[in-house]
Coordinates of C-alpha atoms in Angstrom, one line a residue:
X1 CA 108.7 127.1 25.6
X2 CA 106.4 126.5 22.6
X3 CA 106.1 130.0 22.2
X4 CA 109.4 130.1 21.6
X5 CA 110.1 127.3 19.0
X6 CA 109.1 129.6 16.1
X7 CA 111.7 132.1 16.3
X8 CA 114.5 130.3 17.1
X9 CA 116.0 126.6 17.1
X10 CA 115.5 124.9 20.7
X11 CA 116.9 121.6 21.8
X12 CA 116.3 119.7 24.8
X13 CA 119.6 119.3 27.1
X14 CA 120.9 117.2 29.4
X15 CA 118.4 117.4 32.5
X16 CA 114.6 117.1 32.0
X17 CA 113.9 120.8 32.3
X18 CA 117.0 122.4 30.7
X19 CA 117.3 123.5 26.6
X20 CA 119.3 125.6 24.8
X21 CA 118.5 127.8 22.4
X22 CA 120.2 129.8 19.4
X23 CA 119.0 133.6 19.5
X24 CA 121.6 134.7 17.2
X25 CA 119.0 135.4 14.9
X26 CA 116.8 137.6 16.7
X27 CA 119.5 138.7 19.0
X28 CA 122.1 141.1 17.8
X29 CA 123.8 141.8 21.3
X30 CA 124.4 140.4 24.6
X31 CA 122.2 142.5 26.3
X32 CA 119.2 141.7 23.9
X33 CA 120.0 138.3 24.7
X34 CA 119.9 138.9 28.5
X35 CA 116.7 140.9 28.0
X36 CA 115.0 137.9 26.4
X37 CA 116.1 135.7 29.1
X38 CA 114.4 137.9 31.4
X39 CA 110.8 137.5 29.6
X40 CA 111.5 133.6 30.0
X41 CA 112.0 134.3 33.3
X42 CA 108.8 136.2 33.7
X43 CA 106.7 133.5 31.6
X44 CA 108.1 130.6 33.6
X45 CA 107.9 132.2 37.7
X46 CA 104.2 133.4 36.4
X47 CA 103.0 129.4 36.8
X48 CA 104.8 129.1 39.7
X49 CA 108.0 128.1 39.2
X50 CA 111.1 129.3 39.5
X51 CA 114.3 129.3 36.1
X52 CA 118.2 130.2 36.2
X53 CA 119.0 131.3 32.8
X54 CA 122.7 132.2 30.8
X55 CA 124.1 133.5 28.0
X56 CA 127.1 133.0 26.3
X57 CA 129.1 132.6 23.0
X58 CA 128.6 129.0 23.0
X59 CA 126.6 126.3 24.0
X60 CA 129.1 125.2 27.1
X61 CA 129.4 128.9 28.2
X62 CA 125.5 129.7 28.6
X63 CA 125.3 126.0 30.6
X64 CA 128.0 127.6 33.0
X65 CA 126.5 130.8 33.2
X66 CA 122.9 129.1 33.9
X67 CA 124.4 126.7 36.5
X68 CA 127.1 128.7 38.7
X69 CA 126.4 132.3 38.2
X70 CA 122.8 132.7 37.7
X71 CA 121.3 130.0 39.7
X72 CA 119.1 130.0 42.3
X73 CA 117.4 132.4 40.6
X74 CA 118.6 134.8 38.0
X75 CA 120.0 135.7 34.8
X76 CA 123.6 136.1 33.9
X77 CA 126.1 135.8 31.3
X78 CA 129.6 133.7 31.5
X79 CA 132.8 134.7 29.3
X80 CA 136.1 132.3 28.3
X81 CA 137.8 133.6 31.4
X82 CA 135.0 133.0 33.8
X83 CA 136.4 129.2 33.4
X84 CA 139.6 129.4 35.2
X85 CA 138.5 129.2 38.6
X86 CA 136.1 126.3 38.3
X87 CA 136.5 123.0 39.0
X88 CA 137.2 120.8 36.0
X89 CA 133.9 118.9 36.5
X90 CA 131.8 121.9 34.3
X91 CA 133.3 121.0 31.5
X92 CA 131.4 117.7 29.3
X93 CA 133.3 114.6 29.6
X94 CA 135.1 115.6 32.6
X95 CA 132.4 115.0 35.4
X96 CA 132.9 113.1 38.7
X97 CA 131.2 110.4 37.0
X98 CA 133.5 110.5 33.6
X99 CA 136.4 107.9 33.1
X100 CA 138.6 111.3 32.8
X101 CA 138.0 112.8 36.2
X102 CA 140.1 110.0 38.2
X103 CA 143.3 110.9 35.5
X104 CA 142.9 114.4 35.8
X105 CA 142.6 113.9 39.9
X106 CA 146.3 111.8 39.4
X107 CA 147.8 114.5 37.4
X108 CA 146.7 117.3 40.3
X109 CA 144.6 119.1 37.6
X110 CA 141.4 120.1 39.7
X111 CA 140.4 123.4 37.9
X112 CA 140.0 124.7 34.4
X113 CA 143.0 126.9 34.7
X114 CA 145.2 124.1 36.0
X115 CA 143.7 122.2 33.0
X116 CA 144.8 124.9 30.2
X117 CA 147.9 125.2 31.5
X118 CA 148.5 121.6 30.9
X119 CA 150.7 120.4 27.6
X120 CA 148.3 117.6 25.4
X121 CA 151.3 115.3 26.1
X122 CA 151.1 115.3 29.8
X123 CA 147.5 114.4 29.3
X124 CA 148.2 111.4 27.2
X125 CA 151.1 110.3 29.4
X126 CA 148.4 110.4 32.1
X127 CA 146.3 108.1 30.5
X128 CA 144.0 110.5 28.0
X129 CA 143.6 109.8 24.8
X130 CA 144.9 111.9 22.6
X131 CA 141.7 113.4 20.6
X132 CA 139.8 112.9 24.6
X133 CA 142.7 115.6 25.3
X134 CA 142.4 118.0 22.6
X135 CA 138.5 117.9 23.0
X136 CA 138.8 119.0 26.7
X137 CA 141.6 121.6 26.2
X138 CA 139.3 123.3 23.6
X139 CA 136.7 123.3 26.1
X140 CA 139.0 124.9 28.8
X141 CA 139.8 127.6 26.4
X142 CA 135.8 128.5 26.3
X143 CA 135.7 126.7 22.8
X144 CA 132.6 124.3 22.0
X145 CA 132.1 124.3 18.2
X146 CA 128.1 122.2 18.6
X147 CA 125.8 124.2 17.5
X148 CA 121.7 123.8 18.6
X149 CA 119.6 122.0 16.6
X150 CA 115.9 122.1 17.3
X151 CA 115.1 118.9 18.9
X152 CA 111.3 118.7 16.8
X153 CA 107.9 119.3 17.8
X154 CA 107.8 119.0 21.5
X155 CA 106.6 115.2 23.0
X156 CA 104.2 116.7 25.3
X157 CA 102.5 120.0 26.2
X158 CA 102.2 120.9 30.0
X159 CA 100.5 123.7 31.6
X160 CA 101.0 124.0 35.6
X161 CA 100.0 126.1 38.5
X162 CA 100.3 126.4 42.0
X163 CA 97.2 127.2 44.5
X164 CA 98.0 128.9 46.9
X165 CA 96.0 130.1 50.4
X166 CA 92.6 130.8 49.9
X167 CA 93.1 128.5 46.7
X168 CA 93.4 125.4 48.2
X169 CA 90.5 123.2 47.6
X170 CA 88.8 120.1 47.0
X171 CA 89.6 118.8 43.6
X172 CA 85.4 119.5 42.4
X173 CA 84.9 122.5 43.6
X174 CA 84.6 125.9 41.4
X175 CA 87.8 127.0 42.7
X176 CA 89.7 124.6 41.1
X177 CA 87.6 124.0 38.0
X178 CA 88.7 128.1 37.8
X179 CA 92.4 127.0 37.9
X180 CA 92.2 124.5 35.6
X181 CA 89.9 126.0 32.7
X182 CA 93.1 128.5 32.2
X183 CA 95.4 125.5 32.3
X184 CA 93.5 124.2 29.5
X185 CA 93.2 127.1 27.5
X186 CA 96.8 127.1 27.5
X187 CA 96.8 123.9 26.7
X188 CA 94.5 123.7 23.9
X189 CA 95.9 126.6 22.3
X190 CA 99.3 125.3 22.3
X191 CA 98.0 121.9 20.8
X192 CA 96.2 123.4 18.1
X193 CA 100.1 124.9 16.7
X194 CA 101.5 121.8 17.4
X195 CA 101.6 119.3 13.6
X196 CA 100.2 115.8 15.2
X197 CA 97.5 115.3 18.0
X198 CA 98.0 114.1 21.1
X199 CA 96.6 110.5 21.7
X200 CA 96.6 110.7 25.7
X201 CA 95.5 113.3 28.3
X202 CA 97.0 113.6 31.5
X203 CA 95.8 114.9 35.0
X204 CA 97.8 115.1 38.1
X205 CA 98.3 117.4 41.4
X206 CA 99.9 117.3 44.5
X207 CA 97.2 116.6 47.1
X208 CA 96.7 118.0 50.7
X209 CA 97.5 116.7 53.7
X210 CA 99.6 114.2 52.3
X211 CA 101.8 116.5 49.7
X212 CA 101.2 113.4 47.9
X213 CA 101.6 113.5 44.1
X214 CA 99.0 111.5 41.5
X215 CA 97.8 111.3 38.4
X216 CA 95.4 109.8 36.3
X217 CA 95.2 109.7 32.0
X218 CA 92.4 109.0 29.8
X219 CA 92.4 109.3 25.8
X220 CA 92.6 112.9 24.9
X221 CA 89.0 114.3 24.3
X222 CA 87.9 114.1 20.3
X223 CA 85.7 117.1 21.0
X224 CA 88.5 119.1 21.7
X225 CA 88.9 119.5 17.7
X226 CA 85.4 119.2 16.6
X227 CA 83.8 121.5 19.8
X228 CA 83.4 125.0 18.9
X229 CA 86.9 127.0 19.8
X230 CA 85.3 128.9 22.1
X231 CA 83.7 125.5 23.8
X232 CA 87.3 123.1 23.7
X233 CA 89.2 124.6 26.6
X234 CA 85.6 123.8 28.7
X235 CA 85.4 120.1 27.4
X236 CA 89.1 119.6 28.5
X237 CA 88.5 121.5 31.7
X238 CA 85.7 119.0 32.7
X239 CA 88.0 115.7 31.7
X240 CA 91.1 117.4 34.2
X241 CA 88.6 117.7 36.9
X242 CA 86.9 114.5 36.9
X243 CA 90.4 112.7 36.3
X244 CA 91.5 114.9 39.5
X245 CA 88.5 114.0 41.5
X246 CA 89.5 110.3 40.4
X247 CA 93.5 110.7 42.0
X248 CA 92.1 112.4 45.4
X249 CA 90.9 110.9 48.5
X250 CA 88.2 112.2 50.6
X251 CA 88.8 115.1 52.0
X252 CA 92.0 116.3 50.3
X253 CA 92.3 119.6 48.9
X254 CA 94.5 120.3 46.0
X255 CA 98.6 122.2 46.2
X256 CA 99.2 122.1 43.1
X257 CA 97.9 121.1 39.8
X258 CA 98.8 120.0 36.2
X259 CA 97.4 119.2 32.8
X260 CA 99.6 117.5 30.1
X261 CA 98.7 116.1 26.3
X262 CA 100.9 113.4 25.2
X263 CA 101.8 110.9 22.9
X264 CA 101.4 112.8 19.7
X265 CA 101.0 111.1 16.3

């Protein structure tokens, strides 16, 4: 994702690993936009994990197309009328969890159709507020007016992989010192475009037999700015290791491993 924050504004959603992002600018048409969602895709399932991504006019219809048409695994775009037959709870502020969904439950509204169809008095009468109302029958009608706004440069930077097979190794050995050099060349690339430095470096995995996850930090390496460029991604490689070495137990071989730089300043 920090390949994309120069192009276009990005903001962090709701969940830990959703965001948003405005491609009007570099998108003239839906299927451009679908297209770059695609190439997320790729970047994303290339370390290992897998991304459900949507487009739409609007902040609320992308999140819908995301979460009920594209997921587990795919790419799709939602429209106004793709609403109607979902249940009430996709829209914000009307969750199971919201102090609307028990009034809306009373008044027999259970989907977004049922909701639009419903006069802004018959809401208030059932115990809505009146602006709460209008809010949520603009939203029905596929109408959400926010707009993204890039949330700033990113907290952290995390580079991942998952070893697989003949991967699977002890935390020291060459295999996974392999694995982990390209981690932090991704790593320390992405730093160096990043305004602050990051204070803390982080090392973590999940280990083997256990599928136990751990992690150890140390202060980000120094040398990693005044090493040679070429020499950086190897002085950060050796830090991951031994902090990885430091998280196992004898004998355990690594599933998974990650490399994160935080607290920037």
């Amino acid at each position: 994702l920090a390949t994309l924050r120069a192009p276009v504004p990005l903001e962090k959603g709701y969940g830990q690993d959703e965001f948003f992002l405005d491609v009007s600018s570099v998108c003239a048409t839906t299927e451009q936009a679908l297209e770059l969602c695609r190439e997320i895709r790729a970047e994303v399932r290339a370390i290992g994990f897998t991304v459900s991504a949507g487009v739409g006019p609007n902040r609320l219809l992308a999140k819908v197309a995301a979460s009920h048409f594209a997921k587990p695994d795919g790419v799709a775009q939602a429209g106004a009328s793709q609403l109607l037959n979902l249940k009430v709870a996709v829209l914000p502020g009307c969750g199971y969890r919201s102090t609307v969904a028990p009034k809306l439950a009373e008044a027999n509204i259970t989907t977004v159709a049922e909701l639009l169809n419903t006069p802004p008095s018959s809401l208030v009468a059932a115990g809505i507020p009146a602006a709460t109302a209008e809010r949520i029958l603009q939203l029905a009608a596929g109408e959400d007016y926010a707009t993204v706004t890039s949330s700033g440069p990113a907290k952290s930077v995390r580079a991942q992989t998952a070893l697989s097979g003949g991967k699977q190794k002890a935390p020291g050995s060459a295999m996974v010192r392999e694995e982990v050099l390209a981690l932090a060349r991704d790593v320390v690339k992405r730093v160096a475009q990043h305004p602050h430095y990051p204070k803390t470096l982080i090392a973590g995995g999940r280990y083997l037999p256990s599928h136990i996850e751990r992690t150890r930090s140390c202060p980000f390496p120094r040398e990693c700015t005044s090493a040679a460029p070429g020499d950086r991604a190897g002085v950060l490689a050796d830090r991951a290791v031994q902090l990885l070495k430091e998280a196992g137990e004898d004998g355990e071989k690594m599933r998974k491993v990650w490399i994160i730089a935080t607290n920037f300043v």
